[in-house]
Amino acid sequence: MTDHTPSLHLVPPTEGAPAPATGSAPAQSVLLPGATLGVLGGGQLGRMFAHAAQAMGYFTVVLDPDPVSPAGLVSHHHIQTGYEDPDGLARLAALSDAVTTEFENVPAASLAALAGQCPVAPAARAVAVAQDRAQEKAHFVRCGVPCAPYAVIETAAQLAAISGDLLPGILKTARMGYDGKGQVRVATPAELAAAWDSVGQVPCVLEKMLPLALECSVIVARGADGSVVNLPVQRNLHRNGILAVTEVYEQNLPPALAQQAVAAAKSIATGLHYVGVLCVEFFVLQDGSLVVNEIAPRPHNSGHYSQNACDVSQFELQVRALAGLPLVQPRQHSAAVMLNLLGDLWFAHGDVAHTPPWDQVLALPGTHLHLYGKTQAKHGRKMGHLNITAATAEAARATALQAAALLGIAPF
Ligand code: ATP
Ligand code: MG
């Protein structure tokens, strides 16, 4: 049960009141439990951040316009305004000792405005790089980490000058894409021109379609002191452009490749002077080479297994990085599989939504259900995830396949 009532002894600041002093140290130093941590955005990532922060004794503030946002529902304070509302942002800054974000499309200008009033991590300029595929790719190039061959398309002249080497390719809008949205696969110059029209001729990147063997990701956390820790490399399966399954255990990837991915993720974070949790997504090509896909300036769906399989979760890392607490290298203690629970599972028996058989799923050993408190299931909507932990990879996979069968998730 979530306790919405703040403790009698550790009362969080009321709106409008100055944030409490948390010692005589300067603003960027350690914020001990009892301080208030703010998050811009009220989705499931914000909810799990709030849970982790509260477990450690912090108070939380969420800014999100939705009155029933997953994070707003569990936070001590919920400021219900738009992400660009100056009053809402000022209230967030007044209540919070430090602020983070939970989705990358948060206006970088809002983060910059907040940064004038309280500590903000990650910084607006790092989030701005992750928000724009053209800037993101330029950063990969600067860090010496290979990415897919690409070209920026902002004008008709750039479109006309596209080299045939990039086709077949994927046209991706430079901004605001997620879960495969804002992407069109194109095979010919005519298809490319039609695709650019179909997205409204907004700035895009065209990426060469690569022969993928598999996809993986790495979560790193970097502190203001430059220390960097990482979670083990996640092997990811996407379906219809949305993450479906993450598997993390020894030998989920060739060890040399995993080491290369961790080193690349750390150099990408360090190159951004990043503070906070960062996810770096990679492709492994059929020739065995590693190519970076994109970054997310926050915890990531592929890191959710860490809640039950590691001694420090990605959300605790986010709290530690924001509060300036020491970052310790997490240790994975169980093999893990994560199944994403999309709204589709509620419609396994037709058009009327039915609650999936959680009781049967939870009868399986090592299953951990995480639901985000969304009242309405919709196709493609992320409703929750199921973590499966076990002593061995084989056991985790076997249980995960049983759970998948009960839920109507295709085998993997
Ligand atoms: P999300 O934010 O959910 O991770 P997204 O909308 O930002 O996704 P991408 O990660 O760019 O999209 O791409 C979605 C998926 O499409 C990838 O995980 C991969 O399966 C496939 N894909 C993307 N780019 C390429 C490419 N250049 N070659 C082959 N497959 C690709
Ligand atoms: Mg992606």
GROMACS .gro file of C-alpha atoms and ligand atoms in nm:
model
  444
    1MET     CA    1   0.000   0.000   0.000
    2THR     CA    2   0.126   0.349  -0.077
    3ASP     CA    3   0.126   0.590   0.213
    4HIS     CA    4   0.024   0.931   0.083
    5THR     CA    5   0.058   1.088   0.427
    6PRO     CA    6   0.396   1.239   0.500
    7SER     CA    7   0.550   1.141   0.831
    8LEU     CA    8   0.476   1.364   1.128
    9HIS     CA    9   0.844   1.419   1.191
   10LEU     CA   10   0.966   1.466   0.836
   11VAL     CA   11   0.713   1.702   0.690
   12PRO     CA   12   0.788   1.788   0.328
   13PRO     CA   13   0.785   2.155   0.239
   14THR     CA   14   0.445   2.298   0.157
   15GLU     CA   15   0.394   2.470  -0.174
   16GLY     CA   16   0.520   2.825  -0.173
   17ALA     CA   17   0.740   2.771   0.129
   18PRO     CA   18   1.115   2.769   0.079
   19ALA     CA   19   1.272   2.426   0.052
   20PRO     CA   20   1.424   2.315   0.381
   21ALA     CA   21   1.794   2.350   0.434
   22THR     CA   22   1.957   2.011   0.409
   23GLY     CA   23   2.276   2.106   0.588
   24SER     CA   24   2.522   2.385   0.535
   25ALA     CA   25   2.681   2.229   0.227
   26PRO     CA   26   2.650   2.402  -0.113
   27ALA     CA   27   2.350   2.322  -0.335
   28GLN     CA   28   2.520   2.061  -0.558
   29SER     CA   29   2.650   1.848  -0.272
   30VAL     CA   30   2.483   1.552  -0.102
   31LEU     CA   31   2.107   1.565  -0.040
   32LEU     CA   32   2.043   1.324   0.242
   33PRO     CA   33   1.712   1.138   0.288
   34GLY     CA   34   1.452   1.381   0.416
   35ALA     CA   35   1.518   1.612   0.122
   36THR     CA   36   1.264   1.646  -0.159
   37LEU     CA   37   1.335   1.521  -0.510
   38GLY     CA   38   1.133   1.649  -0.805
   39VAL     CA   39   1.063   1.484  -1.138
   40LEU     CA   40   0.939   1.644  -1.456
   41GLY     CA   41   0.692   1.396  -1.608
   42GLY     CA   42   0.444   1.161  -1.446
   43GLY     CA   43   0.473   0.837  -1.644
   44GLN     CA   44   0.572   0.494  -1.519
   45LEU     CA   45   0.940   0.583  -1.506
   46GLY     CA   46   0.859   0.874  -1.275
   47ARG     CA   47   0.642   0.642  -1.066
   48MET     CA   48   0.924   0.392  -1.017
   49PHE     CA   49   1.167   0.677  -0.944
   50ALA     CA   50   0.924   0.803  -0.676
   51HIS     CA   51   0.894   0.454  -0.527
   52ALA     CA   52   1.274   0.420  -0.508
   53ALA     CA   53   1.317   0.770  -0.362
   54GLN     CA   54   1.045   0.715  -0.103
   55ALA     CA   55   1.189   0.379  -0.002
   56MET     CA   56   1.508   0.567   0.087
   57GLY     CA   57   1.324   0.834   0.286
   58TYR     CA   58   1.299   1.115   0.032
   59PHE     CA   59   0.991   1.320  -0.038
   60THR     CA   60   0.885   1.349  -0.401
   61VAL     CA   61   0.719   1.605  -0.627
   62VAL     CA   62   0.587   1.523  -0.973
   63LEU     CA   63   0.493   1.776  -1.239
   64ASP     CA   64   0.250   1.635  -1.496
   65PRO     CA   65  -0.074   1.774  -1.640
   66ASP     CA   66  -0.258   1.441  -1.613
   67PRO     CA   67  -0.455   1.418  -1.285
   68VAL     CA   68  -0.418   1.038  -1.287
   69SER     CA   69  -0.060   1.015  -1.410
   70PRO     CA   70   0.115   0.699  -1.281
   71ALA     CA   71   0.376   0.900  -1.089
   72GLY     CA   72   0.142   1.175  -0.972
   73LEU     CA   73  -0.077   0.912  -0.806
   74VAL     CA   74   0.205   0.794  -0.575
   75SER     CA   75   0.397   1.115  -0.511
   76HIS     CA   76   0.380   1.334  -0.199
   77HIS     CA   77   0.310   1.631  -0.426
   78HIS     CA   78   0.161   1.642  -0.773
   79ILE     CA   79   0.174   1.972  -0.961
   80GLN     CA   80  -0.086   1.943  -1.236
   81THR     CA   81   0.038   2.181  -1.504
   82GLY     CA   82   0.190   2.159  -1.849
   83TYR     CA   83   0.566   2.097  -1.877
   84GLU     CA   84   0.620   2.452  -1.999
   85ASP     CA   85   0.396   2.632  -1.749
   86PRO     CA   86   0.618   2.892  -1.576
   87ASP     CA   87   0.413   2.884  -1.253
   88GLY     CA   88   0.419   2.505  -1.238
   89LEU     CA   89   0.794   2.501  -1.299
   90ALA     CA   90   0.848   2.766  -1.031
   91ARG     CA   91   0.643   2.558  -0.782
   92LEU     CA   92   0.842   2.247  -0.874
   93ALA     CA   93   1.168   2.434  -0.813
   94ALA     CA   94   1.042   2.580  -0.485
   95LEU     CA   95   0.940   2.241  -0.348
   96SER     CA   96   1.240   2.043  -0.472
   97ASP     CA   97   1.599   2.025  -0.352
   98ALA     CA   98   1.689   1.880  -0.693
   99VAL     CA   99   1.494   1.792  -1.008
  100THR     CA  100   1.528   1.520  -1.269
  101THR     CA  101   1.326   1.415  -1.571
  102GLU     CA  102   1.162   1.092  -1.675
  103PHE     CA  103   1.103   1.136  -2.048
  104GLU     CA  104   1.333   1.273  -2.312
  105ASN     CA  105   1.084   1.491  -2.492
  106VAL     CA  106   1.054   1.722  -2.193
  107PRO     CA  107   1.120   2.072  -2.329
  108ALA     CA  108   1.491   2.142  -2.281
  109ALA     CA  109   1.390   2.507  -2.220
  110SER     CA  110   1.192   2.395  -1.912
  111LEU     CA  111   1.496   2.215  -1.772
  112ALA     CA  112   1.709   2.520  -1.843
  113ALA     CA  113   1.455   2.744  -1.665
  114LEU     CA  114   1.447   2.509  -1.364
  115ALA     CA  115   1.826   2.498  -1.355
  116GLY     CA  116   1.825   2.870  -1.274
  117GLN     CA  117   1.629   2.792  -0.959
  118CYS     CA  118   1.751   2.454  -0.828
  119PRO     CA  119   1.995   2.174  -0.915
  120VAL     CA  120   1.883   1.979  -1.225
  121ALA     CA  121   2.029   1.652  -1.352
  122PRO     CA  122   2.071   1.550  -1.626
  123ALA     CA  123   2.148   1.898  -1.757
  124ALA     CA  124   1.933   2.057  -2.026
  125ARG     CA  125   2.218   2.050  -2.279
  126ALA     CA  126   2.266   1.672  -2.239
  127VAL     CA  127   1.892   1.610  -2.272
  128ALA     CA  128   1.888   1.835  -2.581
  129VAL     CA  129   2.143   1.606  -2.750
  130ALA     CA  130   1.931   1.298  -2.678
  131GLN     CA  131   1.620   1.477  -2.808
  132ASP     CA  132   1.760   1.532  -3.152
  133ARG     CA  133   1.875   1.237  -3.362
  134ALA     CA  134   2.108   1.456  -3.569
  135GLN     CA  135   2.285   1.597  -3.261
  136GLU     CA  136   2.285   1.253  -3.100
  137LYS     CA  137   2.461   1.095  -3.398
  138ALA     CA  138   2.711   1.382  -3.415
  139HIS     CA  139   2.792   1.308  -3.049
  140PHE     CA  140   2.849   0.938  -3.125
  141VAL     CA  141   3.087   1.035  -3.403
  142ARG     CA  142   3.271   1.272  -3.162
  143CYS     CA  143   3.304   0.986  -2.910
  144GLY     CA  144   3.440   0.752  -3.176
  145VAL     CA  145   3.151   0.505  -3.135
  146PRO     CA  146   3.024   0.377  -3.471
  147CYS     CA  147   2.658   0.440  -3.559
  148ALA     CA  148   2.455   0.353  -3.871
  149PRO     CA  149   2.556   0.548  -4.184
  150TYR     CA  150   2.315   0.842  -4.202
  151ALA     CA  151   2.234   1.177  -4.356
  152VAL     CA  152   2.046   1.474  -4.215
  153ILE     CA  153   1.747   1.588  -4.423
  154GLU     CA  154   1.621   1.937  -4.344
  155THR     CA  155   1.578   2.080  -4.695
  156ALA     CA  156   1.461   1.963  -5.036
  157ALA     CA  157   1.819   2.008  -5.159
  158GLN     CA  158   1.949   1.769  -4.891
  159LEU     CA  159   1.675   1.522  -4.987
  160ALA     CA  160   1.776   1.539  -5.356
  161ALA     CA  161   2.143   1.488  -5.266
  162ILE     CA  162   2.088   1.164  -5.073
  163SER     CA  163   2.330   0.892  -5.178
  164GLY     CA  164   2.182   0.564  -5.298
  165ASP     CA  165   2.417   0.391  -5.050
  166LEU     CA  166   2.176   0.483  -4.768
  167LEU     CA  167   1.887   0.291  -4.928
  168PRO     CA  168   1.705   0.085  -4.826
  169GLY     CA  169   1.688   0.291  -4.512
  170ILE     CA  170   1.471   0.425  -4.232
  171LEU     CA  171   1.360   0.786  -4.231
  172LYS     CA  172   1.333   0.901  -3.869
  173THR     CA  173   1.205   1.239  -3.755
  174ALA     CA  174   1.492   1.411  -3.577
  175ARG     CA  175   1.271   1.492  -3.279
  176MET     CA  176   0.983   1.342  -3.080
  177GLY     CA  177   1.012   0.979  -3.192
  178TYR     CA  178   0.958   0.689  -2.952
  179ASP     CA  179   0.841   0.328  -2.968
  180GLY     CA  180   0.900   0.328  -3.344
  181LYS     CA  181   0.677   0.634  -3.400
  182GLY     CA  182   0.793   0.893  -3.654
  183GLN     CA  183   0.974   0.629  -3.862
  184VAL     CA  184   0.918   0.520  -4.221
  185ARG     CA  185   1.105   0.242  -4.400
  186VAL     CA  186   1.201   0.343  -4.754
  187ALA     CA  187   1.362   0.149  -5.038
  188THR     CA  188   1.379   0.401  -5.326
  189PRO     CA  189   1.435   0.778  -5.371
  190ALA     CA  190   1.064   0.812  -5.465
  191GLU     CA  191   0.958   0.636  -5.143
  192LEU     CA  192   1.198   0.855  -4.946
  193ALA     CA  193   1.047   1.174  -5.095
  194ALA     CA  194   0.694   1.050  -5.022
  195ALA     CA  195   0.796   0.956  -4.666
  196TRP     CA  196   0.946   1.300  -4.600
  197ASP     CA  197   0.617   1.455  -4.723
  198SER     CA  198   0.421   1.219  -4.500
  199VAL     CA  199   0.605   1.340  -4.188
  200GLY     CA  200   0.543   1.702  -4.286
  201GLN     CA  201   0.895   1.774  -4.418
  202VAL     CA  202   1.021   1.822  -4.063
  203PRO     CA  203   1.396   1.776  -3.998
  204CYS     CA  204   1.482   1.406  -4.024
  205VAL     CA  205   1.771   1.167  -4.043
  206LEU     CA  206   1.783   0.891  -4.301
  207GLU     CA  207   1.961   0.587  -4.161
  208LYS     CA  208   2.085   0.296  -4.367
  209MET     CA  209   1.892  -0.023  -4.289
  210LEU     CA  210   2.143  -0.253  -4.120
  211PRO     CA  211   2.141  -0.634  -4.106
  212LEU     CA  212   2.076  -0.686  -3.734
  213ALA     CA  213   2.171  -1.004  -3.551
  214LEU     CA  214   2.039  -0.876  -3.219
  215GLU     CA  215   1.979  -0.564  -3.009
  216CYS     CA  216   2.119  -0.478  -2.669
  217SER     CA  217   2.143  -0.185  -2.431
  218VAL     CA  218   2.351  -0.065  -2.139
  219ILE     CA  219   2.239   0.148  -1.844
  220VAL     CA  220   2.508   0.366  -1.692
  221ALA     CA  221   2.487   0.608  -1.402
  222ARG     CA  222   2.733   0.895  -1.378
  223GLY     CA  223   2.786   1.120  -1.080
  224ALA     CA  224   2.878   1.487  -1.072
  225ASP     CA  225   3.226   1.373  -0.958
  226GLY     CA  226   3.271   1.182  -1.285
  227SER     CA  227   3.233   0.833  -1.135
  228VAL     CA  228   3.048   0.593  -1.365
  229VAL     CA  229   2.884   0.259  -1.287
  230ASN     CA  230   2.685   0.027  -1.512
  231LEU     CA  231   2.425  -0.244  -1.510
  232PRO     CA  232   2.507  -0.563  -1.703
  233VAL     CA  233   2.433  -0.557  -2.077
  234GLN     CA  234   2.070  -0.623  -2.165
  235ARG     CA  235   1.969  -0.828  -2.466
  236ASN     CA  236   1.646  -0.689  -2.610
  237LEU     CA  237   1.375  -0.819  -2.841
  238HIS     CA  238   1.152  -0.562  -3.008
  239ARG     CA  239   0.815  -0.637  -3.165
  240ASN     CA  240   0.639  -0.378  -3.382
  241GLY     CA  241   0.900  -0.118  -3.282
  242ILE     CA  242   0.828  -0.166  -2.908
  243LEU     CA  243   1.049  -0.346  -2.656
  244ALA     CA  244   0.890  -0.685  -2.582
  245VAL     CA  245   1.148  -0.894  -2.392
  246THR     CA  246   1.477  -0.822  -2.213
  247GLU     CA  247   1.709  -1.106  -2.109
  248VAL     CA  248   2.002  -1.054  -1.876
  249TYR     CA  249   2.232  -1.332  -1.764
  250GLU     CA  250   2.586  -1.458  -1.826
  251GLN     CA  251   2.647  -1.531  -2.192
  252ASN     CA  252   2.339  -1.347  -2.317
  253LEU     CA  253   2.596  -1.185  -2.547
  254PRO     CA  254   2.953  -1.276  -2.635
  255PRO     CA  255   3.159  -1.136  -2.341
  256ALA     CA  256   3.394  -0.930  -2.562
  257LEU     CA  257   3.096  -0.761  -2.724
  258ALA     CA  258   2.939  -0.690  -2.385
  259GLN     CA  259   3.261  -0.527  -2.265
  260GLN     CA  260   3.275  -0.317  -2.580
  261ALA     CA  261   2.915  -0.201  -2.526
  262VAL     CA  262   2.983  -0.102  -2.164
  263ALA     CA  263   3.297   0.090  -2.262
  264ALA     CA  264   3.110   0.269  -2.544
  265ALA     CA  265   2.818   0.360  -2.312
  266LYS     CA  266   3.057   0.502  -2.052
  267SER     CA  267   3.241   0.711  -2.308
  268ILE     CA  268   2.911   0.847  -2.446
  269ALA     CA  269   2.803   0.948  -2.093
  270THR     CA  270   3.139   1.098  -2.005
  271GLY     CA  271   3.154   1.288  -2.336
  272LEU     CA  272   2.823   1.455  -2.242
  273HIS     CA  273   2.946   1.538  -1.888
  274TYR     CA  274   2.629   1.354  -1.800
  275VAL     CA  275   2.491   1.337  -1.446
  276GLY     CA  276   2.219   1.077  -1.388
  277VAL     CA  277   2.108   0.751  -1.544
  278LEU     CA  278   2.159   0.710  -1.918
  279CYS     CA  279   2.057   0.419  -2.142
  280VAL     CA  280   2.251   0.349  -2.460
  281GLU     CA  281   2.084   0.123  -2.718
  282PHE     CA  282   2.298  -0.079  -2.959
  283PHE     CA  283   2.262  -0.301  -3.262
  284VAL     CA  284   2.479  -0.607  -3.308
  285LEU     CA  285   2.516  -0.668  -3.679
  286GLN     CA  286   2.527  -1.004  -3.850
  287ASP     CA  287   2.904  -0.966  -3.895
  288GLY     CA  288   2.935  -0.937  -3.514
  289SER     CA  289   3.012  -0.565  -3.505
  290LEU     CA  290   2.859  -0.326  -3.255
  291VAL     CA  291   2.676  -0.011  -3.367
  292VAL     CA  292   2.516   0.245  -3.135
  293ASN     CA  293   2.149   0.319  -3.209
  294GLU     CA  294   2.034   0.590  -2.970
  295ILE     CA  295   2.044   0.715  -2.611
  296ALA     CA  296   1.773   0.784  -2.356
  297PRO     CA  297   1.858   1.039  -2.084
  298ARG     CA  298   1.680   0.850  -1.806
  299PRO     CA  299   1.615   0.498  -1.680
  300HIS     CA  300   1.490   0.272  -1.958
  301ASN     CA  301   1.237  -0.004  -2.010
  302SER     CA  302   1.524  -0.246  -2.079
  303GLY     CA  303   1.664  -0.177  -1.728
  304HIS     CA  304   1.350  -0.275  -1.536
  305TYR     CA  305   1.484  -0.624  -1.456
  306SER     CA  306   1.731  -0.454  -1.220
  307GLN     CA  307   1.444  -0.395  -0.973
  308ASN     CA  308   1.445  -0.764  -0.885
  309ALA     CA  309   1.768  -0.910  -1.024
  310CYS     CA  310   2.026  -0.660  -0.900
  311ASP     CA  311   2.122  -0.531  -0.556
  312VAL     CA  312   2.084  -0.173  -0.683
  313SER     CA  313   1.811  -0.093  -0.936
  314GLN     CA  314   1.831   0.166  -1.214
  315PHE     CA  315   1.584   0.380  -1.017
  316GLU     CA  316   1.797   0.371  -0.703
  317LEU     CA  317   2.092   0.473  -0.922
  318GLN     CA  318   1.882   0.765  -1.048
  319VAL     CA  319   1.805   0.870  -0.689
  320ARG     CA  320   2.171   0.836  -0.586
  321ALA     CA  321   2.298   1.034  -0.885
  322LEU     CA  322   2.044   1.313  -0.831
  323ALA     CA  323   2.106   1.329  -0.457
  324GLY     CA  324   2.483   1.322  -0.499
  325LEU     CA  325   2.509   0.998  -0.301
  326PRO     CA  326   2.791   0.754  -0.384
  327LEU     CA  327   2.736   0.544  -0.694
  328VAL     CA  328   2.821   0.182  -0.626
  329GLN     CA  329   2.865  -0.078  -0.894
  330PRO     CA  330   2.541  -0.283  -0.897
  331ARG     CA  331   2.571  -0.660  -0.864
  332GLN     CA  332   2.330  -0.888  -1.049
  333HIS     CA  333   2.236  -1.173  -0.816
  334SER     CA  334   1.982  -1.357  -1.035
  335ALA     CA  335   1.940  -1.442  -1.399
  336ALA     CA  336   1.651  -1.233  -1.531
  337VAL     CA  337   1.394  -1.206  -1.805
  338MET     CA  338   1.159  -0.909  -1.833
  339LEU     CA  339   0.833  -0.929  -2.024
  340ASN     CA  340   0.666  -0.602  -2.120
  341LEU     CA  341   0.293  -0.604  -2.047
  342LEU     CA  342   0.120  -0.408  -2.321
  343GLY     CA  343  -0.249  -0.322  -2.318
  344ASP     CA  344  -0.304  -0.584  -2.591
  345LEU     CA  345  -0.290  -0.854  -2.323
  346TRP     CA  346  -0.616  -0.722  -2.179
  347PHE     CA  347  -0.788  -0.796  -2.513
  348ALA     CA  348  -0.676  -1.157  -2.555
  349HIS     CA  349  -1.043  -1.267  -2.560
  350GLY     CA  350  -1.197  -0.998  -2.779
  351ASP     CA  351  -1.291  -0.632  -2.771
  352VAL     CA  352  -1.383  -0.616  -2.404
  353ALA     CA  353  -1.091  -0.564  -2.166
  354HIS     CA  354  -1.028  -0.855  -1.925
  355THR     CA  355  -0.775  -0.853  -1.643
  356PRO     CA  356  -0.497  -1.100  -1.731
  357PRO     CA  357  -0.461  -1.407  -1.503
  358TRP     CA  358  -0.213  -1.252  -1.261
  359ASP     CA  359  -0.288  -1.516  -0.996
  360GLN     CA  360  -0.173  -1.793  -1.229
  361VAL     CA  361   0.134  -1.596  -1.338
  362LEU     CA  362   0.231  -1.520  -0.978
  363ALA     CA  363   0.208  -1.891  -0.890
  364LEU     CA  364   0.524  -1.937  -1.100
  365PRO     CA  365   0.848  -1.913  -0.897
  366GLY     CA  366   1.048  -1.590  -0.922
  367THR     CA  367   0.780  -1.380  -1.088
  368HIS     CA  368   0.756  -1.012  -0.988
  369LEU     CA  369   0.462  -0.810  -1.119
  370HIS     CA  370   0.495  -0.435  -1.173
  371LEU     CA  371   0.181  -0.251  -1.288
  372TYR     CA  372   0.179   0.123  -1.348
  373GLY     CA  373  -0.167   0.210  -1.216
  374LYS     CA  374  -0.308   0.298  -1.560
  375THR     CA  375  -0.682   0.254  -1.542
  376GLN     CA  376  -0.748   0.199  -1.911
  377ALA     CA  377  -0.578  -0.069  -2.120
  378LYS     CA  378  -0.515   0.023  -2.483
  379HIS     CA  379  -0.339  -0.160  -2.764
  380GLY     CA  380   0.032  -0.077  -2.759
  381ARG     CA  381   0.010   0.100  -2.421
  382LYS     CA  382   0.273  -0.001  -2.165
  383MET     CA  383   0.065  -0.115  -1.866
  384GLY     CA  384   0.340  -0.285  -1.668
  385HIS     CA  385   0.615  -0.543  -1.681
  386LEU     CA  386   0.683  -0.883  -1.534
  387ASN     CA  387   1.031  -0.960  -1.403
  388ILE     CA  388   1.128  -1.323  -1.377
  389THR     CA  389   1.431  -1.412  -1.166
  390ALA     CA  390   1.598  -1.750  -1.120
  391ALA     CA  391   1.928  -1.910  -1.026
  392THR     CA  392   2.009  -1.995  -1.388
  393ALA     CA  393   1.938  -1.853  -1.732
  394GLU     CA  394   1.763  -2.175  -1.833
  395ALA     CA  395   1.526  -2.160  -1.535
  396ALA     CA  396   1.450  -1.790  -1.589
  397ARG     CA  397   1.375  -1.850  -1.956
  398ALA     CA  398   1.160  -2.156  -1.885
  399THR     CA  399   0.948  -1.968  -1.630
  400ALA     CA  400   0.926  -1.664  -1.856
  401LEU     CA  401   0.797  -1.881  -2.141
  402GLN     CA  402   0.533  -2.031  -1.911
  403ALA     CA  403   0.426  -1.682  -1.803
  404ALA     CA  404   0.421  -1.567  -2.164
  405ALA     CA  405   0.195  -1.859  -2.259
  406LEU     CA  406  -0.048  -1.775  -1.975
  407LEU     CA  407  -0.057  -1.411  -2.086
  408GLY     CA  408  -0.084  -1.465  -2.461
  409ILE     CA  409   0.266  -1.328  -2.535
  410ALA     CA  410   0.428  -1.505  -2.833
  411PRO     CA  411   0.726  -1.726  -2.744
  412PHE     CA  412   1.076  -1.586  -2.791
  413ATP     P1  413   1.241   0.363  -2.861
  413ATP     O1  414   1.244   0.506  -2.822
  413ATP     O2  415   1.118   0.291  -2.820
  413ATP     O3  416   1.366   0.288  -2.828
  413ATP     P2  417   1.248   0.467  -3.127
  413ATP     O4  418   1.113   0.502  -3.175
  413ATP     O5  419   1.336   0.574  -3.079
  413ATP     O6  420   1.236   0.355  -3.019
  413ATP     P3  421   1.462   0.332  -3.274
  413ATP     O7  422   1.526   0.279  -3.151
  413ATP     O8  423   1.538   0.430  -3.354
  413ATP     O9  424   1.317   0.391  -3.245
  413ATP    O10  425   1.418   0.213  -3.368
  413ATP     C1  426   1.319   0.118  -3.328
  413ATP     C2  427   1.359  -0.019  -3.377
  413ATP    O11  428   1.364  -0.021  -3.522
  413ATP     C3  429   1.499  -0.060  -3.334
  413ATP    O12  430   1.497  -0.111  -3.203
  413ATP     C4  431   1.532  -0.164  -3.443
  413ATP    O13  432   1.465  -0.286  -3.418
  413ATP     C5  433   1.472  -0.102  -3.568
  413ATP     N1  434   1.572  -0.017  -3.636
  413ATP     C6  435   1.594   0.115  -3.614
  413ATP     N2  436   1.693   0.162  -3.691
  413ATP     C7  437   1.738   0.060  -3.764
  413ATP     C8  438   1.841   0.046  -3.865
  413ATP     N3  439   1.917   0.149  -3.903
  413ATP     N4  440   1.858  -0.076  -3.921
  413ATP     C9  441   1.781  -0.181  -3.884
  413ATP     N5  442   1.682  -0.175  -3.790
  413ATP    C10  443   1.661  -0.057  -3.730
  414MG      MG  444   1.501   0.271  -2.959
   0.00000   0.00000   0.00000
